[in-house]
PDB file of N, CA and C in Angstrom:
ATOM      1  N   MET A 159      31.878 -39.885  10.125  1.00 49.00           N
ATOM      2  CA  MET A 159      32.460 -39.591   8.837  1.00 49.00           C
ATOM      3  C   MET A 159      31.377 -39.514   7.760  1.00 49.00           C
ATOM      4  N   LEU A 160      30.448 -40.407   7.830  1.00 47.00           N
ATOM      5  CA  LEU A 160      29.372 -40.429   6.844  1.00 47.00           C
ATOM      6  C   LEU A 160      28.580 -39.119   6.885  1.00 47.00           C
ATOM      7  N   THR A 161      28.289 -38.621   8.072  1.00 49.00           N
ATOM      8  CA  THR A 161      27.551 -37.374   8.242  1.00 49.00           C
ATOM      9  C   THR A 161      28.309 -36.221   7.578  1.00 49.00           C
ATOM     10  N   HIS A 162      29.616 -36.187   7.801  1.00 48.00           N
ATOM     11  CA  HIS A 162      30.441 -35.123   7.239  1.00 48.00           C
ATOM     12  C   HIS A 162      30.361 -35.111   5.705  1.00 48.00           C
ATOM     13  N   THR A 163      30.462 -36.265   5.095  1.00 46.00           N
ATOM     14  CA  THR A 163      30.367 -36.390   3.647  1.00 46.00           C
ATOM     15  C   THR A 163      28.990 -35.903   3.179  1.00 46.00           C
ATOM     16  N   HIS A 164      27.973 -36.277   3.916  1.00 48.00           N
ATOM     17  CA  HIS A 164      26.612 -35.865   3.587  1.00 48.00           C
ATOM     18  C   HIS A 164      26.497 -34.333   3.617  1.00 48.00           C
ATOM     19  N   VAL A 165      27.095 -33.729   4.621  1.00 47.00           N
ATOM     20  CA  VAL A 165      27.047 -32.270   4.752  1.00 47.00           C
ATOM     21  C   VAL A 165      27.736 -31.624   3.549  1.00 47.00           C
ATOM     22  N   MET A 166      28.903 -32.148   3.196  1.00 48.00           N
ATOM     23  CA  MET A 166      29.620 -31.589   2.059  1.00 48.00           C
ATOM     24  C   MET A 166      28.808 -31.724   0.773  1.00 48.00           C
ATOM     25  N   MET A 167      28.167 -32.851   0.598  1.00 48.00           N
ATOM     26  CA  MET A 167      27.346 -33.048  -0.602  1.00 48.00           C
ATOM     27  C   MET A 167      26.192 -32.050  -0.626  1.00 48.00           C
ATOM     28  N   SER A 168      25.559 -31.875   0.515  1.00 46.00           N
ATOM     29  CA  SER A 168      24.444 -30.938   0.546  1.00 46.00           C
ATOM     30  C   SER A 168      24.946 -29.505   0.366  1.00 46.00           C
ATOM     31  N   ASP A 169      26.176 -29.222   0.817  1.00 47.00           N
ATOM     32  CA  ASP A 169      26.767 -27.905   0.599  1.00 47.00           C
ATOM     33  C   ASP A 169      26.907 -27.631  -0.895  1.00 47.00           C
ATOM     34  N   LYS A 170      27.430 -28.625  -1.598  1.00 47.00           N
ATOM     35  CA  LYS A 170      27.589 -28.479  -3.044  1.00 47.00           C
ATOM     36  C   LYS A 170      26.235 -28.235  -3.708  1.00 47.00           C
ATOM     37  N   LYS A 171      25.255 -28.997  -3.275  1.00 48.00           N
ATOM     38  CA  LYS A 171      23.914 -28.869  -3.836  1.00 48.00           C
ATOM     39  C   LYS A 171      23.371 -27.455  -3.570  1.00 48.00           C
ATOM     40  N   ASP A 172      23.586 -26.949  -2.334  1.00 49.00           N
ATOM     41  CA  ASP A 172      23.113 -25.614  -1.964  1.00 49.00           C
ATOM     42  C   ASP A 172      23.742 -24.545  -2.847  1.00 49.00           C
ATOM     43  N   LYS A 173      25.046 -24.681  -3.105  1.00 49.00           N
ATOM     44  CA  LYS A 173      25.717 -23.686  -3.946  1.00 49.00           C
ATOM     45  C   LYS A 173      25.096 -23.657  -5.338  1.00 49.00           C
ATOM     46  N   GLY A 174      24.789 -24.817  -5.857  1.00 49.00           N
ATOM     47  CA  GLY A 174      24.142 -24.897  -7.162  1.00 49.00           C
ATOM     48  C   GLY A 174      22.790 -24.216  -7.127  1.00 49.00           C
ATOM     49  N   ASP A 175      22.023 -24.461  -6.075  1.00 49.00           N
ATOM     50  CA  ASP A 175      20.706 -23.841  -5.902  1.00 49.00           C
ATOM     51  C   ASP A 175      20.836 -22.330  -5.818  1.00 49.00           C
ATOM     52  N   GLU A 176      21.865 -21.888  -5.089  1.00 49.00           N
ATOM     53  CA  GLU A 176      22.083 -20.450  -4.911  1.00 49.00           C
ATOM     54  C   GLU A 176      22.248 -19.761  -6.262  1.00 49.00           C
ATOM     55  N   GLU A 177      23.074 -20.356  -7.112  1.00 51.00           N
ATOM     56  CA  GLU A 177      23.285 -19.767  -8.439  1.00 51.00           C
ATOM     57  C   GLU A 177      21.976 -19.696  -9.217  1.00 51.00           C
ATOM     58  N   THR A 178      21.222 -20.759  -9.165  1.00 52.00           N
ATOM     59  CA  THR A 178      19.923 -20.774  -9.840  1.00 52.00           C
ATOM     60  C   THR A 178      19.017 -19.726  -9.206  1.00 52.00           C
ATOM     61  N   GLY A 179      19.068 -19.658  -7.881  1.00 54.00           N
ATOM     62  CA  GLY A 179      18.252 -18.699  -7.131  1.00 54.00           C
ATOM     63  C   GLY A 179      18.521 -17.274  -7.561  1.00 54.00           C
ATOM     64  N   VAL A 180      19.778 -16.959  -7.800  1.00 56.00           N
ATOM     65  CA  VAL A 180      20.152 -15.602  -8.216  1.00 56.00           C
ATOM     66  C   VAL A 180      19.498 -15.267  -9.551  1.00 56.00           C
ATOM     67  N   ILE A 181      19.557 -16.199 -10.485  1.00 55.00           N
ATOM     68  CA  ILE A 181      18.944 -15.980 -11.801  1.00 55.00           C
ATOM     69  C   ILE A 181      17.434 -15.794 -11.647  1.00 55.00           C
ATOM     70  N   THR A 182      16.818 -16.666 -10.855  1.00 54.00           N
ATOM     71  CA  THR A 182      15.371 -16.591 -10.652  1.00 54.00           C
ATOM     72  C   THR A 182      14.996 -15.294  -9.934  1.00 54.00           C
ATOM     73  N   LYS A 183      15.796 -14.911  -8.929  1.00 55.00           N
ATOM     74  CA  LYS A 183      15.496 -13.709  -8.145  1.00 55.00           C
ATOM     75  C   LYS A 183      15.587 -12.439  -8.991  1.00 55.00           C
ATOM     76  N   ALA A 184      16.524 -12.398  -9.917  1.00 55.00           N
ATOM     77  CA  ALA A 184      16.737 -11.193 -10.726  1.00 55.00           C
ATOM     78  C   ALA A 184      15.523 -10.882 -11.596  1.00 55.00           C
ATOM     79  N   ARG A 185      14.830 -11.925 -12.052  1.00 55.00           N
ATOM     80  CA  ARG A 185      13.707 -11.713 -12.960  1.00 55.00           C
ATOM     81  C   ARG A 185      12.557 -10.921 -12.338  1.00 55.00           C
ATOM     82  N   PRO A 186      11.987 -11.344 -11.202  1.00 56.00           N
ATOM     83  CA  PRO A 186      10.844 -10.587 -10.660  1.00 56.00           C
ATOM     84  C   PRO A 186      11.209  -9.153 -10.275  1.00 56.00           C
ATOM     85  N   LYS A 187      12.472  -8.917  -9.906  1.00 58.00           N
ATOM     86  CA  LYS A 187      12.885  -7.576  -9.496  1.00 58.00           C
ATOM     87  C   LYS A 187      12.623  -6.556 -10.597  1.00 58.00           C
ATOM     88  N   THR A 188      12.977  -6.890 -11.815  1.00 67.00           N
ATOM     89  CA  THR A 188      12.765  -5.958 -12.933  1.00 67.00           C
ATOM     90  C   THR A 188      11.284  -5.904 -13.315  1.00 67.00           C
ATOM     91  N   ALA A 189      10.576  -7.010 -13.109  1.00 72.00           N
ATOM     92  CA  ALA A 189       9.167  -7.072 -13.500  1.00 72.00           C
ATOM     93  C   ALA A 189       8.252  -6.351 -12.514  1.00 72.00           C
ATOM     94  N   ARG A 190       8.686  -6.232 -11.246  1.00 81.00           N
ATOM     95  CA  ARG A 190       7.804  -5.654 -10.235  1.00 81.00           C
ATOM     96  C   ARG A 190       8.043  -4.149 -10.080  1.00 81.00           C
ATOM     97  N   PRO A 191       7.072  -3.328 -10.493  1.00 85.00           N
ATOM     98  CA  PRO A 191       7.250  -1.873 -10.361  1.00 85.00           C
ATOM     99  C   PRO A 191       7.164  -1.449  -8.894  1.00 85.00           C
ATOM    100  N   PRO A 192       7.735  -0.293  -8.557  1.00 94.00           N
ATOM    101  CA  PRO A 192       7.650   0.156  -7.165  1.00 94.00           C
ATOM    102  C   PRO A 192       6.204   0.429  -6.771  1.00 94.00           C
ATOM    103  N   LEU A 193       5.894   0.219  -5.518  1.00 97.00           N
ATOM    104  CA  LEU A 193       4.535   0.447  -5.039  1.00 97.00           C
ATOM    105  C   LEU A 193       4.461   1.768  -4.279  1.00 97.00           C
ATOM    106  N   TYR A 194       3.265   2.325  -4.256  1.00 98.00           N
ATOM    107  CA  TYR A 194       3.044   3.618  -3.607  1.00 98.00           C
ATOM    108  C   TYR A 194       1.918   3.518  -2.598  1.00 98.00           C
ATOM    109  N   LYS A 195       2.158   4.112  -1.437  1.00 98.00           N
ATOM    110  CA  LYS A 195       1.139   4.162  -0.390  1.00 98.00           C
ATOM    111  C   LYS A 195       0.261   5.375  -0.648  1.00 98.00           C
ATOM    112  N   VAL A 196      -1.035   5.190  -0.544  1.00 98.00           N
ATOM    113  CA  VAL A 196      -1.961   6.312  -0.638  1.00 98.00           C
ATOM    114  C   VAL A 196      -2.360   6.655   0.795  1.00 98.00           C
ATOM    115  N   LEU A 197      -2.191   7.935   1.143  1.00 98.00           N
ATOM    116  CA  LEU A 197      -2.425   8.390   2.512  1.00 98.00           C
ATOM    117  C   LEU A 197      -3.568   9.394   2.576  1.00 98.00           C
ATOM    118  N   LEU A 198      -4.351   9.299   3.629  1.00 98.00           N
ATOM    119  CA  LEU A 198      -5.377  10.307   3.913  1.00 98.00           C
ATOM    120  C   LEU A 198      -4.894  11.089   5.115  1.00 98.00           C
ATOM    121  N   LEU A 199      -5.019  12.407   5.042  1.00 98.00           N
ATOM    122  CA  LEU A 199      -4.571  13.267   6.136  1.00 98.00           C
ATOM    123  C   LEU A 199      -5.760  13.899   6.853  1.00 98.00           C
ATOM    124  N   ASN A 200      -5.614  14.020   8.149  1.00 97.00           N
ATOM    125  CA  ASN A 200      -6.678  14.590   8.968  1.00 97.00           C
ATOM    126  C   ASN A 200      -6.758  16.110   8.786  1.00 97.00           C
ATOM    127  N   ASP A 201      -7.963  16.631   8.901  1.00 96.00           N
ATOM    128  CA  ASP A 201      -8.156  18.086   8.970  1.00 96.00           C
ATOM    129  C   ASP A 201      -9.310  18.329   9.944  1.00 96.00           C
ATOM    130  N   ASP A 202      -9.516  19.559  10.308  1.00 95.00           N
ATOM    131  CA  ASP A 202     -10.549  19.859  11.310  1.00 95.00           C
ATOM    132  C   ASP A 202     -11.921  20.153  10.713  1.00 95.00           C
ATOM    133  N   TYR A 203     -12.079  19.978   9.411  1.00 97.00           N
ATOM    134  CA  TYR A 203     -13.327  20.395   8.771  1.00 97.00           C
ATOM    135  C   TYR A 203     -14.099  19.290   8.065  1.00 97.00           C
ATOM    136  N   THR A 204     -13.379  18.330   7.466  1.00 97.00           N
ATOM    137  CA  THR A 204     -14.060  17.268   6.719  1.00 97.00           C
ATOM    138  C   THR A 204     -14.840  16.359   7.674  1.00 97.00           C
ATOM    139  N   PRO A 205     -16.146  16.187   7.427  1.00 97.00           N
ATOM    140  CA  PRO A 205     -16.940  15.318   8.315  1.00 97.00           C
ATOM    141  C   PRO A 205     -16.471  13.855   8.248  1.00 97.00           C
ATOM    142  N   MET A 206     -16.550  13.197   9.385  1.00 96.00           N
ATOM    143  CA  MET A 206     -16.138  11.799   9.478  1.00 96.00           C
ATOM    144  C   MET A 206     -16.913  10.921   8.493  1.00 96.00           C
ATOM    145  N   GLU A 207     -18.208  11.203   8.334  1.00 98.00           N
ATOM    146  CA  GLU A 207     -19.051  10.412   7.431  1.00 98.00           C
ATOM    147  C   GLU A 207     -18.538  10.519   5.995  1.00 98.00           C
ATOM    148  N   PHE A 208     -18.063  11.713   5.632  1.00 98.00           N
ATOM    149  CA  PHE A 208     -17.556  11.920   4.272  1.00 98.00           C
ATOM    150  C   PHE A 208     -16.307  11.071   4.037  1.00 98.00           C
ATOM    151  N   VAL A 209     -15.421  11.023   5.024  1.00 98.00           N
ATOM    152  CA  VAL A 209     -14.192  10.226   4.932  1.00 98.00           C
ATOM    153  C   VAL A 209     -14.554   8.743   4.771  1.00 98.00           C
ATOM    154  N   VAL A 210     -15.513   8.279   5.561  1.00 98.00           N
ATOM    155  CA  VAL A 210     -15.973   6.884   5.471  1.00 98.00           C
ATOM    156  C   VAL A 210     -16.506   6.610   4.057  1.00 98.00           C
ATOM    157  N   HIS A 211     -17.300   7.532   3.541  1.00 98.00           N
ATOM    158  CA  HIS A 211     -17.865   7.390   2.197  1.00 98.00           C
ATOM    159  C   HIS A 211     -16.756   7.303   1.134  1.00 98.00           C
ATOM    160  N   VAL A 212     -15.750   8.157   1.246  1.00 98.00           N
ATOM    161  CA  VAL A 212     -14.618   8.173   0.310  1.00 98.00           C
ATOM    162  C   VAL A 212     -13.893   6.825   0.338  1.00 98.00           C
ATOM    163  N   LEU A 213     -13.668   6.296   1.534  1.00 98.00           N
ATOM    164  CA  LEU A 213     -12.960   5.016   1.678  1.00 98.00           C
ATOM    165  C   LEU A 213     -13.759   3.851   1.080  1.00 98.00           C
ATOM    166  N   GLU A 214     -15.062   3.896   1.261  1.00 98.00           N
ATOM    167  CA  GLU A 214     -15.919   2.858   0.683  1.00 98.00           C
ATOM    168  C   GLU A 214     -15.943   2.966  -0.849  1.00 98.00           C
ATOM    169  N   ARG A 215     -16.122   4.180  -1.319  1.00 98.00           N
ATOM    170  CA  ARG A 215     -16.297   4.422  -2.757  1.00 98.00           C
ATOM    171  C   ARG A 215     -15.026   4.223  -3.580  1.00 98.00           C
ATOM    172  N   PHE A 216     -13.913   4.762  -3.117  1.00 98.00           N
ATOM    173  CA  PHE A 216     -12.686   4.737  -3.920  1.00 98.00           C
ATOM    174  C   PHE A 216     -11.706   3.633  -3.547  1.00 98.00           C
ATOM    175  N   PHE A 217     -11.884   3.027  -2.372  1.00 98.00           N
ATOM    176  CA  PHE A 217     -10.942   1.997  -1.942  1.00 98.00           C
ATOM    177  C   PHE A 217     -11.624   0.658  -1.669  1.00 98.00           C
ATOM    178  N   GLY A 218     -12.911   0.572  -2.014  1.00 98.00           N
ATOM    179  CA  GLY A 218     -13.644  -0.683  -1.922  1.00 98.00           C
ATOM    180  C   GLY A 218     -13.734  -1.283  -0.532  1.00 98.00           C
ATOM    181  N   MET A 219     -13.683  -0.434   0.478  1.00 98.00           N
ATOM    182  CA  MET A 219     -13.743  -0.939   1.852  1.00 98.00           C
ATOM    183  C   MET A 219     -15.177  -1.156   2.307  1.00 98.00           C
ATOM    184  N   SER A 220     -15.319  -2.071   3.245  1.00 98.00           N
ATOM    185  CA  SER A 220     -16.631  -2.258   3.882  1.00 98.00           C
ATOM    186  C   SER A 220     -16.836  -1.065   4.812  1.00 98.00           C
ATOM    187  N   HIS A 221     -18.052  -0.876   5.275  1.00 98.00           N
ATOM    188  CA  HIS A 221     -18.335   0.241   6.174  1.00 98.00           C
ATOM    189  C   HIS A 221     -17.470   0.128   7.447  1.00 98.00           C
ATOM    190  N   ALA A 222     -17.358  -1.090   7.976  1.00 98.00           N
ATOM    191  CA  ALA A 222     -16.570  -1.316   9.203  1.00 98.00           C
ATOM    192  C   ALA A 222     -15.089  -0.983   8.999  1.00 98.00           C
ATOM    193  N   GLN A 223     -14.517  -1.434   7.869  1.00 98.00           N
ATOM    194  CA  GLN A 223     -13.110  -1.145   7.552  1.00 98.00           C
ATOM    195  C   GLN A 223     -12.904   0.364   7.408  1.00 98.00           C
ATOM    196  N   ALA A 224     -13.802   0.995   6.654  1.00 98.00           N
ATOM    197  CA  ALA A 224     -13.706   2.428   6.392  1.00 98.00           C
ATOM    198  C   ALA A 224     -13.795   3.220   7.695  1.00 98.00           C
ATOM    199  N   PHE A 225     -14.672   2.779   8.592  1.00 98.00           N
ATOM    200  CA  PHE A 225     -14.850   3.459   9.873  1.00 98.00           C
ATOM    201  C   PHE A 225     -13.568   3.361  10.713  1.00 98.00           C
ATOM    202  N   GLU A 226     -12.951   2.178  10.715  1.00 98.00           N
ATOM    203  CA  GLU A 226     -11.679   1.962  11.443  1.00 98.00           C
ATOM    204  C   GLU A 226     -10.580   2.896  10.927  1.00 98.00           C
ATOM    205  N   ILE A 227     -10.417   2.930   9.611  1.00 98.00           N
ATOM    206  CA  ILE A 227      -9.386   3.777   8.990  1.00 98.00           C
ATOM    207  C   ILE A 227      -9.661   5.248   9.271  1.00 98.00           C
ATOM    208  N   MET A 228     -10.923   5.643   9.159  1.00 98.00           N
ATOM    209  CA  MET A 228     -11.296   7.037   9.433  1.00 98.00           C
ATOM    210  C   MET A 228     -10.896   7.409  10.864  1.00 98.00           C
ATOM    211  N   LEU A 229     -11.117   6.513  11.812  1.00 98.00           N
ATOM    212  CA  LEU A 229     -10.743   6.780  13.209  1.00 98.00           C
ATOM    213  C   LEU A 229      -9.218   6.906  13.351  1.00 98.00           C
ATOM    214  N   THR A 230      -8.490   6.088  12.605  1.00 98.00           N
ATOM    215  CA  THR A 230      -7.020   6.174  12.619  1.00 98.00           C
ATOM    216  C   THR A 230      -6.569   7.532  12.102  1.00 98.00           C
ATOM    217  N   VAL A 231      -7.160   7.967  10.988  1.00 97.00           N
ATOM    218  CA  VAL A 231      -6.837   9.285  10.421  1.00 97.00           C
ATOM    219  C   VAL A 231      -7.138  10.365  11.463  1.00 97.00           C
ATOM    220  N   HIS A 232      -8.290  10.251  12.091  1.00 96.00           N
ATOM    221  CA  HIS A 232      -8.738  11.225  13.081  1.00 96.00           C
ATOM    222  C   HIS A 232      -7.777  11.285  14.285  1.00 96.00           C
ATOM    223  N   LYS A 233      -7.387  10.121  14.800  1.00 97.00           N
ATOM    224  CA  LYS A 233      -6.530  10.059  16.000  1.00 97.00           C
ATOM    225  C   LYS A 233      -5.056  10.310  15.722  1.00 97.00           C
ATOM    226  N   LYS A 234      -4.550   9.728  14.623  1.00 98.00           N
ATOM    227  CA  LYS A 234      -3.103   9.801  14.346  1.00 98.00           C
ATOM    228  C   LYS A 234      -2.725  10.893  13.357  1.00 98.00           C
ATOM    229  N   GLY A 235      -3.725  11.468  12.684  1.00 98.00           N
ATOM    230  CA  GLY A 235      -3.449  12.540  11.732  1.00 98.00           C
ATOM    231  C   GLY A 235      -3.235  12.061  10.312  1.00 98.00           C
ATOM    232  N   VAL A 236      -2.975  10.761  10.162  1.00 98.00           N
ATOM    233  CA  VAL A 236      -2.727  10.196   8.828  1.00 98.00           C
ATOM    234  C   VAL A 236      -2.926   8.683   8.873  1.00 98.00           C
ATOM    235  N   ALA A 237      -3.312   8.108   7.752  1.00 98.00           N
ATOM    236  CA  ALA A 237      -3.397   6.649   7.636  1.00 98.00           C
ATOM    237  C   ALA A 237      -3.159   6.224   6.200  1.00 98.00           C
ATOM    238  N   VAL A 238      -2.528   5.069   6.048  1.00 98.00           N
ATOM    239  CA  VAL A 238      -2.354   4.469   4.731  1.00 98.00           C
ATOM    240  C   VAL A 238      -3.685   3.805   4.381  1.00 98.00           C
ATOM    241  N   VAL A 239      -4.244   4.165   3.240  1.00 98.00           N
ATOM    242  CA  VAL A 239      -5.541   3.606   2.851  1.00 98.00           C
ATOM    243  C   VAL A 239      -5.424   2.570   1.734  1.00 98.00           C
ATOM    244  N   GLY A 240      -4.204   2.397   1.217  1.00 98.00           N
ATOM    245  CA  GLY A 240      -3.975   1.382   0.206  1.00 98.00           C
ATOM    246  C   GLY A 240      -2.576   1.487  -0.361  1.00 98.00           C
ATOM    247  N   VAL A 241      -2.140   0.410  -1.013  1.00 98.00           N
ATOM    248  CA  VAL A 241      -0.826   0.377  -1.658  1.00 98.00           C
ATOM    249  C   VAL A 241      -1.048  -0.098  -3.092  1.00 98.00           C
ATOM    250  N   PHE A 242      -0.560   0.700  -4.032  1.00 98.00           N
ATOM    251  CA  PHE A 242      -0.858   0.456  -5.445  1.00 98.00           C
ATOM    252  C   PHE A 242       0.346   0.755  -6.321  1.00 98.00           C
ATOM    253  N   SER A 243       0.239   0.410  -7.606  1.00 97.00           N
ATOM    254  CA  SER A 243       1.240   0.820  -8.592  1.00 97.00           C
ATOM    255  C   SER A 243       1.149   2.346  -8.705  1.00 97.00           C
ATOM    256  N   PHE A 244       2.159   2.959  -9.304  1.00 97.00           N
ATOM    257  CA  PHE A 244       2.183   4.415  -9.425  1.00 97.00           C
ATOM    258  C   PHE A 244       0.914   4.956 -10.085  1.00 97.00           C
ATOM    259  N   GLU A 245       0.541   4.362 -11.224  1.00 97.00           N
ATOM    260  CA  GLU A 245      -0.616   4.856 -11.992  1.00 97.00           C
ATOM    261  C   GLU A 245      -1.909   4.769 -11.182  1.00 97.00           C
ATOM    262  N   VAL A 246      -2.119   3.636 -10.519  1.00 97.00           N
ATOM    263  CA  VAL A 246      -3.345   3.452  -9.744  1.00 97.00           C
ATOM    264  C   VAL A 246      -3.358   4.408  -8.547  1.00 97.00           C
ATOM    265  N   ALA A 247      -2.225   4.534  -7.861  1.00 98.00           N
ATOM    266  CA  ALA A 247      -2.140   5.443  -6.710  1.00 98.00           C
ATOM    267  C   ALA A 247      -2.436   6.878  -7.145  1.00 98.00           C
ATOM    268  N   GLU A 248      -1.824   7.294  -8.247  1.00 98.00           N
ATOM    269  CA  GLU A 248      -2.008   8.646  -8.779  1.00 98.00           C
ATOM    270  C   GLU A 248      -3.481   8.901  -9.111  1.00 98.00           C
ATOM    271  N   THR A 249      -4.121   7.924  -9.721  1.00 98.00           N
ATOM    272  CA  THR A 249      -5.536   8.034 -10.081  1.00 98.00           C
ATOM    273  C   THR A 249      -6.409   8.153  -8.833  1.00 98.00           C
ATOM    274  N   LYS A 250      -6.142   7.320  -7.841  1.00 98.00           N
ATOM    275  CA  LYS A 250      -6.937   7.341  -6.602  1.00 98.00           C
ATOM    276  C   LYS A 250      -6.795   8.694  -5.899  1.00 98.00           C
ATOM    277  N   VAL A 251      -5.577   9.208  -5.820  1.00 98.00           N
ATOM    278  CA  VAL A 251      -5.338  10.514  -5.197  1.00 98.00           C
ATOM    279  C   VAL A 251      -6.138  11.585  -5.932  1.00 98.00           C
ATOM    280  N   ALA A 252      -6.074  11.578  -7.256  1.00 98.00           N
ATOM    281  CA  ALA A 252      -6.791  12.564  -8.073  1.00 98.00           C
ATOM    282  C   ALA A 252      -8.305  12.447  -7.862  1.00 98.00           C
ATOM    283  N   GLN A 253      -8.819  11.212  -7.839  1.00 98.00           N
ATOM    284  CA  GLN A 253     -10.257  10.989  -7.640  1.00 98.00           C
ATOM    285  C   GLN A 253     -10.719  11.521  -6.285  1.00 98.00           C
ATOM    286  N   VAL A 254      -9.962  11.201  -5.242  1.00 98.00           N
ATOM    287  CA  VAL A 254     -10.331  11.633  -3.888  1.00 98.00           C
ATOM    288  C   VAL A 254     -10.273  13.151  -3.775  1.00 98.00           C
ATOM    289  N   MET A 255      -9.202  13.739  -4.295  1.00 98.00           N
ATOM    290  CA  MET A 255      -9.049  15.197  -4.223  1.00 98.00           C
ATOM    291  C   MET A 255     -10.170  15.904  -4.993  1.00 98.00           C
ATOM    292  N   ASP A 256     -10.457  15.417  -6.170  1.00 98.00           N
ATOM    293  CA  ASP A 256     -11.511  16.000  -7.006  1.00 98.00           C
ATOM    294  C   ASP A 256     -12.882  15.873  -6.318  1.00 98.00           C
ATOM    295  N   PHE A 257     -13.171  14.686  -5.824  1.00 98.00           N
ATOM    296  CA  PHE A 257     -14.436  14.413  -5.141  1.00 98.00           C
ATOM    297  C   PHE A 257     -14.586  15.303  -3.897  1.00 98.00           C
ATOM    298  N   SER A 258     -13.500  15.457  -3.144  1.00 98.00           N
ATOM    299  CA  SER A 258     -13.515  16.295  -1.934  1.00 98.00           C
ATOM    300  C   SER A 258     -13.766  17.760  -2.275  1.00 98.00           C
ATOM    301  N   ARG A 259     -13.088  18.249  -3.309  1.00 98.00           N
ATOM    302  CA  ARG A 259     -13.248  19.650  -3.711  1.00 98.00           C
ATOM    303  C   ARG A 259     -14.686  19.906  -4.193  1.00 98.00           C
ATOM    304  N   ARG A 260     -15.218  18.955  -4.962  1.00 98.00           N
ATOM    305  CA  ARG A 260     -16.578  19.119  -5.472  1.00 98.00           C
ATOM    306  C   ARG A 260     -17.601  19.163  -4.341  1.00 98.00           C
ATOM    307  N   HIS A 261     -17.260  18.563  -3.216  1.00 98.00           N
ATOM    308  CA  HIS A 261     -18.147  18.602  -2.045  1.00 98.00           C
ATOM    309  C   HIS A 261     -17.687  19.641  -1.023  1.00 98.00           C
ATOM    310  N   GLN A 262     -16.815  20.519  -1.459  1.00 98.00           N
ATOM    311  CA  GLN A 262     -16.276  21.609  -0.630  1.00 98.00           C
ATOM    312  C   GLN A 262     -15.641  21.154   0.692  1.00 98.00           C
ATOM    313  N   HIS A 263     -14.883  20.069   0.612  1.00 98.00           N
ATOM    314  CA  HIS A 263     -14.143  19.592   1.792  1.00 98.00           C
ATOM    315  C   HIS A 263     -12.650  19.705   1.523  1.00 98.00           C
ATOM    316  N   PRO A 264     -11.883  20.078   2.555  1.00 98.00           N
ATOM    317  CA  PRO A 264     -10.429  20.238   2.373  1.00 98.00           C
ATOM    318  C   PRO A 264      -9.632  18.943   2.549  1.00 98.00           C
ATOM    319  N   LEU A 265     -10.281  17.785   2.495  1.00 98.00           N
ATOM    320  CA  LEU A 265      -9.618  16.500   2.693  1.00 98.00           C
ATOM    321  C   LEU A 265      -8.392  16.362   1.786  1.00 98.00           C
ATOM    322  N   GLN A 266      -7.275  15.993   2.375  1.00 98.00           N
ATOM    323  CA  GLN A 266      -6.028  15.824   1.629  1.00 98.00           C
ATOM    324  C   GLN A 266      -5.718  14.345   1.455  1.00 98.00           C
ATOM    325  N   CYS A 267      -5.360  13.999   0.218  1.00 98.00           N
ATOM    326  CA  CYS A 267      -4.969  12.631  -0.102  1.00 98.00           C
ATOM    327  C   CYS A 267      -3.638  12.744  -0.833  1.00 98.00           C
ATOM    328  N   THR A 268      -2.639  12.010  -0.366  1.00 98.00           N
ATOM    329  CA  THR A 268      -1.319  12.070  -0.988  1.00 98.00           C
ATOM    330  C   THR A 268      -0.796  10.652  -1.216  1.00 98.00           C
ATOM    331  N   MET A 269       0.344  10.574  -1.886  1.00 98.00           N
ATOM    332  CA  MET A 269       0.977   9.272  -2.107  1.00 98.00           C
ATOM    333  C   MET A 269       2.471   9.392  -1.868  1.00 98.00           C
ATOM    334  N   GLU A 270       3.065   8.282  -1.437  1.00 98.00           N
ATOM    335  CA  GLU A 270       4.519   8.252  -1.286  1.00 98.00           C
ATOM    336  C   GLU A 270       5.011   6.846  -1.602  1.00 98.00           C
ATOM    337  N   LYS A 271       6.242   6.772  -2.067  1.00 96.00           N
ATOM    338  CA  LYS A 271       6.836   5.485  -2.429  1.00 96.00           C
ATOM    339  C   LYS A 271       6.935   4.617  -1.197  1.00 96.00           C
ATOM    340  N   GLU A 272       6.577   3.339  -1.356  1.00 94.00           N
ATOM    341  CA  GLU A 272       6.613   2.424  -0.212  1.00 94.00           C
ATOM    342  C   GLU A 272       8.039   2.116   0.195  1.00 94.00           C
TER     343      GLU A 272
END
């Protein structure tokens, strides 16, 4: 009998927590903007070294990390290279595309909502 009473008391406590939880949960939802994945797409012309350089320069990756991602792009045709707010993702895509064009490479960089 004592256990049963204890369970009921904790049930009441949980319901109270739940209500508080709802209020707390609602706040970060409005504060957190949607995130965007930045993707690199494979092509048959851009040199692997250039892709590694782009990943190091614009995504702050180490040479080893950049090399791994470049291989993923090469083998799978696409890889997520980072997840950012809309503004940051948009800027990174523009930087990569501009940098690629200036070096006469057809490397494609896109973004999509996570």
